[in-house]
PDB file of C-alpha atoms in Angstrom:
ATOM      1  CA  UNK A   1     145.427  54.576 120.905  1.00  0.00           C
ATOM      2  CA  UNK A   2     146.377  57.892 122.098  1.00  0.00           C
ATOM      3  CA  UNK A   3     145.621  57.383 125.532  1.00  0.00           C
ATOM      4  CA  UNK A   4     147.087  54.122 125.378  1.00  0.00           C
ATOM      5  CA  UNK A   5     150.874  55.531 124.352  1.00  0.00           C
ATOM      6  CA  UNK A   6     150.176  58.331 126.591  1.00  0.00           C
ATOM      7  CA  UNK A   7     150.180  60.572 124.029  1.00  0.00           C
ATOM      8  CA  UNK A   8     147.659  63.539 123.180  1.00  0.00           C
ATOM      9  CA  UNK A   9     146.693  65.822 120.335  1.00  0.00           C
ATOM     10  CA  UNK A  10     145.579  69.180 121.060  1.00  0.00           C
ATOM     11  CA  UNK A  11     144.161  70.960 117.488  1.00  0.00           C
ATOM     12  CA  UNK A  12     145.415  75.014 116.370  1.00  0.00           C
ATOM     13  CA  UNK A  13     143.901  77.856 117.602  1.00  0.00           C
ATOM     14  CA  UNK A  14     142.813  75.457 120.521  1.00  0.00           C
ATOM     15  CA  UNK A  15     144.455  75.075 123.929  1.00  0.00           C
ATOM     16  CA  UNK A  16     144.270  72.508 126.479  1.00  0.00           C
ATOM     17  CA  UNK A  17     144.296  72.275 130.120  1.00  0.00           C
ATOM     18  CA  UNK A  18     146.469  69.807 131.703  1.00  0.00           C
ATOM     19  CA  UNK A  19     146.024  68.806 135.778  1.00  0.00           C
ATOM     20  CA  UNK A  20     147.702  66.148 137.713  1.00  0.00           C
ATOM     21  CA  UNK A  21     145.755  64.540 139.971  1.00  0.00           C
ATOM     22  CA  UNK A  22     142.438  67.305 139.351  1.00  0.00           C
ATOM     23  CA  UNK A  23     144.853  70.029 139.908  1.00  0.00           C
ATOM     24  CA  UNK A  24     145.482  72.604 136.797  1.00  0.00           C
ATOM     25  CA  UNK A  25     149.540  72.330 135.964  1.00  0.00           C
ATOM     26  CA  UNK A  26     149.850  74.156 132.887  1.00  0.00           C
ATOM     27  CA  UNK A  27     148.151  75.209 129.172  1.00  0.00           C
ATOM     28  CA  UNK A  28     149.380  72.823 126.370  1.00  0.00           C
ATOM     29  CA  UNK A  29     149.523  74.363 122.687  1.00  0.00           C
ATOM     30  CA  UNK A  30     148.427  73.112 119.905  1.00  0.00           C
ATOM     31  CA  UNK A  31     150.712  69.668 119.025  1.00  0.00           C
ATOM     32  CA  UNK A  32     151.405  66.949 120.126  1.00  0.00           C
ATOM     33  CA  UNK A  33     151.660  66.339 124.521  1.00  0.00           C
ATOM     34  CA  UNK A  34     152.611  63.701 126.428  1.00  0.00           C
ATOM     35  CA  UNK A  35     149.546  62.234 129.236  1.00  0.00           C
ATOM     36  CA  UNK A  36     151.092  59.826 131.112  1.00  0.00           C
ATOM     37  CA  UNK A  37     147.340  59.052 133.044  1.00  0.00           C
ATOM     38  CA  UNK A  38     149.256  56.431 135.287  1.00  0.00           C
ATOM     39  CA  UNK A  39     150.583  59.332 137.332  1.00  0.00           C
ATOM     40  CA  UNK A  40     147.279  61.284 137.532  1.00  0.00           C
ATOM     41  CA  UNK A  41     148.179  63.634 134.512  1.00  0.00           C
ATOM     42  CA  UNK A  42     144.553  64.240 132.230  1.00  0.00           C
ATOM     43  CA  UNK A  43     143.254  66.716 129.326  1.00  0.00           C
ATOM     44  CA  UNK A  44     140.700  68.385 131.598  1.00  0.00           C
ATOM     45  CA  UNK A  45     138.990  70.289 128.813  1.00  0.00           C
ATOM     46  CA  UNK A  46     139.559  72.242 125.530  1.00  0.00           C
ATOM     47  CA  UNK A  47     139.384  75.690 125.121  1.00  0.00           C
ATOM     48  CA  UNK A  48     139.050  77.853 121.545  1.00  0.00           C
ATOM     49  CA  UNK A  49     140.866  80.990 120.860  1.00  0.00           C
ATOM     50  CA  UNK A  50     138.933  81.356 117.586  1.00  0.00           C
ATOM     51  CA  UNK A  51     136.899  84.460 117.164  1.00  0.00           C
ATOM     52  CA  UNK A  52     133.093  84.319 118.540  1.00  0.00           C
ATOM     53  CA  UNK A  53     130.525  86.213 117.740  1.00  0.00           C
ATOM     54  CA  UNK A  54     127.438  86.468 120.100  1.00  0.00           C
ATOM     55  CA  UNK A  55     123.935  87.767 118.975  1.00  0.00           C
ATOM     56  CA  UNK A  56     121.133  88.304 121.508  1.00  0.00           C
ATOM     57  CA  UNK A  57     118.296  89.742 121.966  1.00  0.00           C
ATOM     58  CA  UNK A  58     116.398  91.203 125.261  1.00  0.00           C
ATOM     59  CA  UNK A  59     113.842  93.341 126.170  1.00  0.00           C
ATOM     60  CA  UNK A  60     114.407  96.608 128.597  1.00  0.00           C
ATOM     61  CA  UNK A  61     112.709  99.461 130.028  1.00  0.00           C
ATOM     62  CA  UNK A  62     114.181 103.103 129.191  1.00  0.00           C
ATOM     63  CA  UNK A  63     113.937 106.215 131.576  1.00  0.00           C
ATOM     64  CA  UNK A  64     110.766 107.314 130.040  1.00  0.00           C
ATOM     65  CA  UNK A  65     108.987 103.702 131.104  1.00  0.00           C
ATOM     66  CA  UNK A  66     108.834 102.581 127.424  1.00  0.00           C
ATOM     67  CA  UNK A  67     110.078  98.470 126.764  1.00  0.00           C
ATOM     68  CA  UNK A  68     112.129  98.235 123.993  1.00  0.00           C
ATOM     69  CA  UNK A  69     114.184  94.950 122.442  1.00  0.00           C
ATOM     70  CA  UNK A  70     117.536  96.156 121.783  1.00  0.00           C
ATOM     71  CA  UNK A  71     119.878  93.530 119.756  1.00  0.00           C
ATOM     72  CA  UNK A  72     123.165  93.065 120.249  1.00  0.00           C
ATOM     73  CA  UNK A  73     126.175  91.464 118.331  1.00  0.00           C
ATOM     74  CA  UNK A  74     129.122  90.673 120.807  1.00  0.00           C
ATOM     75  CA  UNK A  75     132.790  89.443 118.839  1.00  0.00           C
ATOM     76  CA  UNK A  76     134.995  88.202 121.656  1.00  0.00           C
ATOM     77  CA  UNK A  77     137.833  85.490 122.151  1.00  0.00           C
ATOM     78  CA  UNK A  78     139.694  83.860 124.909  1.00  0.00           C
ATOM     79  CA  UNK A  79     143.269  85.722 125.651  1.00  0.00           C
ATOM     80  CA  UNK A  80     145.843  82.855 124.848  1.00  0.00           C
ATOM     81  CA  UNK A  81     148.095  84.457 127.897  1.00  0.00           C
ATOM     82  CA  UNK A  82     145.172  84.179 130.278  1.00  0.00           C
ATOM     83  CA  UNK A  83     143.812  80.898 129.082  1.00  0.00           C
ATOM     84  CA  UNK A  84     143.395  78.992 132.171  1.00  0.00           C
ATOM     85  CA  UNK A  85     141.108  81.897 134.265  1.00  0.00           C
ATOM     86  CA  UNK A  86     139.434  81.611 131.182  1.00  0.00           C
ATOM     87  CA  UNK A  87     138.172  77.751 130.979  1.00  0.00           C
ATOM     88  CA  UNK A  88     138.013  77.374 134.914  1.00  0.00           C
ATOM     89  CA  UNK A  89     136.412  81.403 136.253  1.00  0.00           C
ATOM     90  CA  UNK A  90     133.324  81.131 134.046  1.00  0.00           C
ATOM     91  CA  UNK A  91     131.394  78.255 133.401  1.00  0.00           C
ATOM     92  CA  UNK A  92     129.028  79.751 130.745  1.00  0.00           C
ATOM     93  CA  UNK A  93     130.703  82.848 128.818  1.00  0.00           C
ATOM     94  CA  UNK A  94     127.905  83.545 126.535  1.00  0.00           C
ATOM     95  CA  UNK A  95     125.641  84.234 129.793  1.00  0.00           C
ATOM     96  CA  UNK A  96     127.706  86.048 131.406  1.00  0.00           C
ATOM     97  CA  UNK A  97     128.230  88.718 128.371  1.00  0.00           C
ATOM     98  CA  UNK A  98     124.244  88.735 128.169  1.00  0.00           C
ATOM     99  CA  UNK A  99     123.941  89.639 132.310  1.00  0.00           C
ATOM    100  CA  UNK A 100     126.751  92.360 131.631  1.00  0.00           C
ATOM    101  CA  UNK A 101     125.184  94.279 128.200  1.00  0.00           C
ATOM    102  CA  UNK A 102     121.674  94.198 129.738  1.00  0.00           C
ATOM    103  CA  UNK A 103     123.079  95.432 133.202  1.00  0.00           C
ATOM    104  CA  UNK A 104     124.495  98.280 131.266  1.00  0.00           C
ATOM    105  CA  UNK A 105     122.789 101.356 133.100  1.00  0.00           C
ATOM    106  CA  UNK A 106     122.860 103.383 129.930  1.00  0.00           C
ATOM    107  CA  UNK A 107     119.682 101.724 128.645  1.00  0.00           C
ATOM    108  CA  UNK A 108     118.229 102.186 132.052  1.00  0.00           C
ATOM    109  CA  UNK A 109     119.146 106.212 132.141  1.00  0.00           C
ATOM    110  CA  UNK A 110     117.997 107.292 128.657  1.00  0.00           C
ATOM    111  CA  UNK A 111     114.836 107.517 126.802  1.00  0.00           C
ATOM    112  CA  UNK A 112     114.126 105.384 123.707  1.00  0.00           C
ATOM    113  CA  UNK A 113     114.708 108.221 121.293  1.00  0.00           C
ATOM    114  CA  UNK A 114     118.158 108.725 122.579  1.00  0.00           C
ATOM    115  CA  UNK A 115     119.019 105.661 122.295  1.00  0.00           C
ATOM    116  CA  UNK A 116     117.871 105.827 118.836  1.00  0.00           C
ATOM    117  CA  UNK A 117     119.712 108.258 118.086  1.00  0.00           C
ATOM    118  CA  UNK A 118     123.012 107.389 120.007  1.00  0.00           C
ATOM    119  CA  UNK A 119     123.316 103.914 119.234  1.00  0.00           C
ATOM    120  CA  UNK A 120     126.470 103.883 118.181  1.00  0.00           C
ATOM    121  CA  UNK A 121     127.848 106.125 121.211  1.00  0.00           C
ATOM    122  CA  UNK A 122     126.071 102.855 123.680  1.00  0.00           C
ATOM    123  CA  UNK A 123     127.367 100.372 121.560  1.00  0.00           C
ATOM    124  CA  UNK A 124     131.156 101.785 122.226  1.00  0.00           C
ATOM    125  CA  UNK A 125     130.608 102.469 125.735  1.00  0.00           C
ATOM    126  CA  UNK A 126     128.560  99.135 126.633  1.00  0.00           C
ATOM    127  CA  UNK A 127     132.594  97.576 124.573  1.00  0.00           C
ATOM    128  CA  UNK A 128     134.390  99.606 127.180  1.00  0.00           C
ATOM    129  CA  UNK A 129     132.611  98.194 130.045  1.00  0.00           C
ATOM    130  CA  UNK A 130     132.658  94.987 128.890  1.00  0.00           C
ATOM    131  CA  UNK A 131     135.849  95.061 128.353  1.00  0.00           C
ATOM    132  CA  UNK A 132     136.845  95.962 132.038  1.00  0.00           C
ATOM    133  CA  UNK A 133     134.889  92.930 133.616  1.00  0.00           C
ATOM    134  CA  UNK A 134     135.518  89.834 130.955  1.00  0.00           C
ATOM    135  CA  UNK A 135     139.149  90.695 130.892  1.00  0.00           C
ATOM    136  CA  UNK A 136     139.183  89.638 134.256  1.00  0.00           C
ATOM    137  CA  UNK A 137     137.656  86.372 132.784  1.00  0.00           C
ATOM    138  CA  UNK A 138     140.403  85.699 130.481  1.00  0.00           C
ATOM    139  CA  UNK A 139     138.215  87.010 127.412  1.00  0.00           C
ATOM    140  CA  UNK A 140     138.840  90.260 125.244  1.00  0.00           C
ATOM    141  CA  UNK A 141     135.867  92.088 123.438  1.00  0.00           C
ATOM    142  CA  UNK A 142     136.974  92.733 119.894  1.00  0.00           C
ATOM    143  CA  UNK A 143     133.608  94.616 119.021  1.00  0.00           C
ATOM    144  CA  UNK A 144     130.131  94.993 120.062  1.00  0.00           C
ATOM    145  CA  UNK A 145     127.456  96.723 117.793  1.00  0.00           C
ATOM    146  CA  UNK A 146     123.758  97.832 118.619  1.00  0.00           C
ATOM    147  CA  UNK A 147     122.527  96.456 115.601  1.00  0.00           C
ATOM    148  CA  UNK A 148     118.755  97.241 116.457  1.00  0.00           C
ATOM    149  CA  UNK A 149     116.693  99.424 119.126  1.00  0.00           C
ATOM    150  CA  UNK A 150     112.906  98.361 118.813  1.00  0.00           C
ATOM    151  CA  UNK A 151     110.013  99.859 120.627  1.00  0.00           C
ATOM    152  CA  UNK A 152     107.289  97.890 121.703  1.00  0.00           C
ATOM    153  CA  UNK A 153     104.402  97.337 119.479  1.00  0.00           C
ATOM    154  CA  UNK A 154     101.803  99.483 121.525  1.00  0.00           C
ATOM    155  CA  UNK A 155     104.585 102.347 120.971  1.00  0.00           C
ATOM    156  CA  UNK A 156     105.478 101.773 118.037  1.00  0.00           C
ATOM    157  CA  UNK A 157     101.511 102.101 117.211  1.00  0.00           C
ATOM    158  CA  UNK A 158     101.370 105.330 118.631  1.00  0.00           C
ATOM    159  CA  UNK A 159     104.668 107.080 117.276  1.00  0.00           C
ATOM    160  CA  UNK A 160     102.984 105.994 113.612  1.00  0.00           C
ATOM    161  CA  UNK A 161      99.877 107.848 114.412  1.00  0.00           C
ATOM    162  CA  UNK A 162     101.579 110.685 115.985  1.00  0.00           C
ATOM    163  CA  UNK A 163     103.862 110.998 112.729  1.00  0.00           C
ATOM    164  CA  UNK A 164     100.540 110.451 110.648  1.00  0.00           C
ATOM    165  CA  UNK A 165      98.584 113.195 112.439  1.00  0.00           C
ATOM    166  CA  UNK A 166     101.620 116.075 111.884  1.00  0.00           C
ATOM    167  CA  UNK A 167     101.646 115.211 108.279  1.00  0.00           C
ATOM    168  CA  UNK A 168      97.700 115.575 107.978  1.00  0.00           C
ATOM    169  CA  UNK A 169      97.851 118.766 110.092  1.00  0.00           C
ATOM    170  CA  UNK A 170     100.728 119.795 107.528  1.00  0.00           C
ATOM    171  CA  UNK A 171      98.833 118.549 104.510  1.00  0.00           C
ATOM    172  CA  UNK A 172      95.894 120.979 105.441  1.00  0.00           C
ATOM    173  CA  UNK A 173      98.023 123.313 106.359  1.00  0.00           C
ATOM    174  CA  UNK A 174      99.393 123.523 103.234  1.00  0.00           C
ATOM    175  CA  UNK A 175      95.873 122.833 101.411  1.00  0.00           C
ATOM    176  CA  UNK A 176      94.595 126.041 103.580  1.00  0.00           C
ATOM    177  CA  UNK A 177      97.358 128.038 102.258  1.00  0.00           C
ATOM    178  CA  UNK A 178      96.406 126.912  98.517  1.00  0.00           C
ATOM    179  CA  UNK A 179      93.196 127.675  99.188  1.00  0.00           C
ATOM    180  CA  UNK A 180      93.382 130.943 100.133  1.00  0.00           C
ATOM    181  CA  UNK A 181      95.974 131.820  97.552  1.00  0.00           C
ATOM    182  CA  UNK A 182      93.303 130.918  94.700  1.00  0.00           C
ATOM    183  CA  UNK A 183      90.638 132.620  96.563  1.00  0.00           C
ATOM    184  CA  UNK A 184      92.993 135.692  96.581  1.00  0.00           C
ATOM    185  CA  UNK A 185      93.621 135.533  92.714  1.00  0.00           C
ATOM    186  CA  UNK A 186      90.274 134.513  91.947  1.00  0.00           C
ATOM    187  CA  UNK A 187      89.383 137.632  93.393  1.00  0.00           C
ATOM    188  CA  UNK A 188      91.887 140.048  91.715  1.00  0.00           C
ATOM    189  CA  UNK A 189      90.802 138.343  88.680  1.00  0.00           C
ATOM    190  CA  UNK A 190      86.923 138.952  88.707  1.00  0.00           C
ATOM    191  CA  UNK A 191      87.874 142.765  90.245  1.00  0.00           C
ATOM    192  CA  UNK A 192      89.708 143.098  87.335  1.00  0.00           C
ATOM    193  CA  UNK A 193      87.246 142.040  84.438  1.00  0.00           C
ATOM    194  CA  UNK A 194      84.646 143.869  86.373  1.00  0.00           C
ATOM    195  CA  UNK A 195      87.361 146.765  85.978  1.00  0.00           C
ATOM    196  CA  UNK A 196      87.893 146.249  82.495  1.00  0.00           C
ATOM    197  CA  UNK A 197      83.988 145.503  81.499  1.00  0.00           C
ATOM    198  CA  UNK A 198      83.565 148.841  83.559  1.00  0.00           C
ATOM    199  CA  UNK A 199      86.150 150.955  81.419  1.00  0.00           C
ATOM    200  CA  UNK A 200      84.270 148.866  78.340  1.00  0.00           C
ATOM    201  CA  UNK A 201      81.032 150.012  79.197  1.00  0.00           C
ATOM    202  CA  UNK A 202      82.285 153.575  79.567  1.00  0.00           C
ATOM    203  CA  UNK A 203      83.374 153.982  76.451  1.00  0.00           C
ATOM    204  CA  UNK A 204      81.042 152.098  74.466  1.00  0.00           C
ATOM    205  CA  UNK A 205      78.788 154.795  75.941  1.00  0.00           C
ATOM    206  CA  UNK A 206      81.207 157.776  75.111  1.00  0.00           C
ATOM    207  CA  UNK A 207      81.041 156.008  71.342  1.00  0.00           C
ATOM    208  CA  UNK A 208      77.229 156.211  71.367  1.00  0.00           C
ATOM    209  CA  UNK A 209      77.113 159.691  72.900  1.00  0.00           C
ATOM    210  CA  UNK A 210      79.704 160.759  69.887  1.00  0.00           C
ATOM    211  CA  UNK A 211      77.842 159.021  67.361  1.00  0.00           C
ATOM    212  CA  UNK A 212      74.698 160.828  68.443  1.00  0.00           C
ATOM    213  CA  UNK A 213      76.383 164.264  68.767  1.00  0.00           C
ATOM    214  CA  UNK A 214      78.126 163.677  65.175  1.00  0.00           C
ATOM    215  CA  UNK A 215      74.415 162.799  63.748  1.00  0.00           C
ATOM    216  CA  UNK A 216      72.809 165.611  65.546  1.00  0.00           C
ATOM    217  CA  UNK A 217      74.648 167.846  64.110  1.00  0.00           C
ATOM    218  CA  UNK A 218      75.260 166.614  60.502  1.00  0.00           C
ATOM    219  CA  UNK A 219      71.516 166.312  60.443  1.00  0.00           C
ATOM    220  CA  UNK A 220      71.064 169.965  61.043  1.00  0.00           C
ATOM    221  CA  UNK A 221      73.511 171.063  59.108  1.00  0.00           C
ATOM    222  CA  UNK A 222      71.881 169.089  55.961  1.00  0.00           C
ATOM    223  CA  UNK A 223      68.788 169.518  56.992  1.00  0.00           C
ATOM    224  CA  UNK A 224      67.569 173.475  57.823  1.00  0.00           C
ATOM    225  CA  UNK A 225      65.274 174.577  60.423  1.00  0.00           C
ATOM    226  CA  UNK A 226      65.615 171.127  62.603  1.00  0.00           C
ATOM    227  CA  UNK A 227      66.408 171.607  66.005  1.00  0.00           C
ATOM    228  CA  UNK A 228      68.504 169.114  67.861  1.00  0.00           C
ATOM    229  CA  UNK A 229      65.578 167.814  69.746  1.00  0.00           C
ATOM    230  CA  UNK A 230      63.654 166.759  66.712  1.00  0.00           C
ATOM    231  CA  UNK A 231      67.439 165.180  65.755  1.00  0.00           C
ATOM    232  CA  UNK A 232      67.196 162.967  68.894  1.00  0.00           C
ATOM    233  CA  UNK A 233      63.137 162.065  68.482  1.00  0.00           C
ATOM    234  CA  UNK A 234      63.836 160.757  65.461  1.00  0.00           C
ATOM    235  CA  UNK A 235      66.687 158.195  66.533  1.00  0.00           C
ATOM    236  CA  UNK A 236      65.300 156.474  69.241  1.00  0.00           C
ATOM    237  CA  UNK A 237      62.097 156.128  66.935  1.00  0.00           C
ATOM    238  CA  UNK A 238      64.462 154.633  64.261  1.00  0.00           C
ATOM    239  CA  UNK A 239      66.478 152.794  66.885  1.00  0.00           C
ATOM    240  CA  UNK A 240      63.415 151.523  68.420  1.00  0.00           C
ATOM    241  CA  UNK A 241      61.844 149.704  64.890  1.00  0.00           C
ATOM    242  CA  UNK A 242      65.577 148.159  64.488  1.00  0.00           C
ATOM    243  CA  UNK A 243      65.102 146.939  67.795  1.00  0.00           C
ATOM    244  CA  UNK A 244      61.773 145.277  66.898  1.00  0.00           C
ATOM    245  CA  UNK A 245      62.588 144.215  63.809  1.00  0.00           C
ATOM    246  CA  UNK A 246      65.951 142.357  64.788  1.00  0.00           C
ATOM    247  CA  UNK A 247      64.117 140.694  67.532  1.00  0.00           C
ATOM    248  CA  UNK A 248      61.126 139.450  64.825  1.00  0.00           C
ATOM    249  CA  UNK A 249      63.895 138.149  62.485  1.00  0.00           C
ATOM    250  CA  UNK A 250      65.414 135.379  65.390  1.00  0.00           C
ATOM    251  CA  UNK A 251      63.830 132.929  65.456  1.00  0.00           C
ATOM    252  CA  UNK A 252      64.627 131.401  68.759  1.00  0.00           C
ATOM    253  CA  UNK A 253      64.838 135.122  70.186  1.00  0.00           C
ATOM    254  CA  UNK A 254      63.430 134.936  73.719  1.00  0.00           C
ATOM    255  CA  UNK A 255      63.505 138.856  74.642  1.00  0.00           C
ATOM    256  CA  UNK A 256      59.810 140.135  75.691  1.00  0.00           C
ATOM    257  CA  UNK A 257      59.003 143.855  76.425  1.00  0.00           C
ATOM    258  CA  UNK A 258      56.296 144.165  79.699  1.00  0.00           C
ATOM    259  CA  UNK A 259      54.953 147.386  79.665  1.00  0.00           C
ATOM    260  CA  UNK A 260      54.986 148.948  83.505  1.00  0.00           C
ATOM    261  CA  UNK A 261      51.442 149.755  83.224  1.00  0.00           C
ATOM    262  CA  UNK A 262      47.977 149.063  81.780  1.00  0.00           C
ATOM    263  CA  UNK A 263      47.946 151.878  79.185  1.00  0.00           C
ATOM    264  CA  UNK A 264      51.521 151.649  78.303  1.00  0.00           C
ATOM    265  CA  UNK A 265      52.079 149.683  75.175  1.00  0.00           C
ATOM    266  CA  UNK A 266      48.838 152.533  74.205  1.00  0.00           C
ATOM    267  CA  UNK A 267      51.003 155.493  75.362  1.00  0.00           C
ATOM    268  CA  UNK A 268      53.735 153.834  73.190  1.00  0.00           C
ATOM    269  CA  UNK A 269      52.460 153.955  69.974  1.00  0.00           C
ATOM    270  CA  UNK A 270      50.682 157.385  70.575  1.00  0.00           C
ATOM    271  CA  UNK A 271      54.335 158.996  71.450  1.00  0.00           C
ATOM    272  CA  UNK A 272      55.378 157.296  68.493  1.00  0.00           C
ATOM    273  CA  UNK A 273      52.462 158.599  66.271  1.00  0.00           C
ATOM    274  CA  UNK A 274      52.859 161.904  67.508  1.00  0.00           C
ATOM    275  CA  UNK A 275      56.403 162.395  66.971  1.00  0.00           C
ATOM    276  CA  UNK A 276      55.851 160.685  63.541  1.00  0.00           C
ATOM    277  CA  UNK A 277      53.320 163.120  62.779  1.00  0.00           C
ATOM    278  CA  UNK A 278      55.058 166.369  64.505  1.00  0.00           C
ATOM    279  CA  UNK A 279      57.354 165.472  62.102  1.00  0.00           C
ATOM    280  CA  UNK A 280      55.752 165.623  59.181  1.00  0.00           C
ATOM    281  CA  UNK A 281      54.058 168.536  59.516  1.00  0.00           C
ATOM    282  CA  UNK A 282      57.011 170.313  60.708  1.00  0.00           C
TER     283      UNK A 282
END
């Protein structure tokens, strides 16, 4: 019906462009236009000025030779001012963005760990430069974002079992370290019990020895006309039937005496009978 009356609607935030006779005249708003298509006037195509967003994905090789798939999201829109260079210079917009971010020879020139790390640094510099050859186009580039930098598999593979190897080499590192720290104390510990069992030893014996000396001479004073050596005789004989006796009494006692010869255990019980006897007649 339209077309009939001439007449032509052209929707907001849209823009049309008119040519008479398949030459471009002018850009028509949105409202309503009159067509008269007798006199060779036509609508030769729509154009949006909405906001677009563009997300692609391609692969690329960085300085150090590694592929990577970087991702991209591209917002753009047509300039209203420049609408016609827009709808008649480029016949496929979104393909002509892709050529220019992938072009970029910032992905070319860097390693994939700087791009890691700079991503946001690319991302403005790949908008500049986009900028500078799509506003020629009629287009303006509102934003662009790196969203993601991904290594190949293979590479990806190999950082994992690079990362995996430092932390084992730290782990036993650290486990070394442990290691020698309880070996250290464990040492210090057992020098000092065998310091302390030392120093106990020592004075258990210094106990004994003033025991002895406090018998020896207790005996002789009690006892007249005993020399200290008869003292001494008679407490290893007395210390040596304890001895004997406690070791009888256990039951489960497992302590054996081996005499260091053939005519020792007879040597024993002569000294004995001879002191015992000494003794007595002393």
């Amino acid at each position: 019906m339209g077309n009939l009356l001439c007449c032509v609607q052209v929707d907001q935030s849209t823009v049309a462009m008119k040519e008479g006779f398949g030459k471009f005249e002018e850009v028509l708003q949105p409202g309503c236009h009159c067509m008269p298509w007798f006199l060779g006037k036509r609508i030769a195509g729509h154009l949006s000025l909405r906001l677009q967003q563009l997300d692609i994905k391609c692969e690329t090789k960085t300085k150090d030779n590694v592929f990577v798939n970087v991702v991209a999201s591209i917002q753009y829109r047509a300039l209203a001012d420049n609408a016609n260079d827009a709808f008649y210079k480029l016949s496929n917009t979104r393909s002509q963005i892709q050529a220019y971010v992938f072009d970029e020879h910032m992905f070319q020139n860097s390693t994939w760990m700087i791009l890691l790390s700079r991503k946001n640094e690319i991302a403005k510099a790949v908008e500049e430069e986009l900028e500078k050859a799509m506003s020629a186009y009629g287009y303006e580039i509102v934003q662009t974002l790196i969203v993601d930098i991904e290594p190949d598999e293979h590479v990806k593979r190999a950082m994992n079992e690079i990362n995996a190897a430092a932390r084992m080499r730290v782990a036993a590192k650290e486990k070394a370290e442990a290691e020698k720290i309880l070996q250290v104390k464990r040492a210090e510990g057992e020098a000092e019990s065998k310091y302390l069992h030392g120093v106990g030893i020592a004075r258990q014996r210094q106990a004994i020895v003033d025991g002895l000396r406090d018998s020896v001479i207790g005996f002789s004073v009690n006892v007249p006309g005993t020399s200290a050596k008869d003292v001494m005789d008679l407490v290893l004989v007395t210390q040596y039937f304890d001895t004997m006796k406690e070791i009888g009494a256990a039951s489960k006692s497992s302590a054996v005496f081996i005499p260091h010869g053939p005519g020792a255990v007879r040597d024993v019980v002569s000294q004995i009978r001879d002191g015992l006897l000494q003794g007595s007649h002393e």
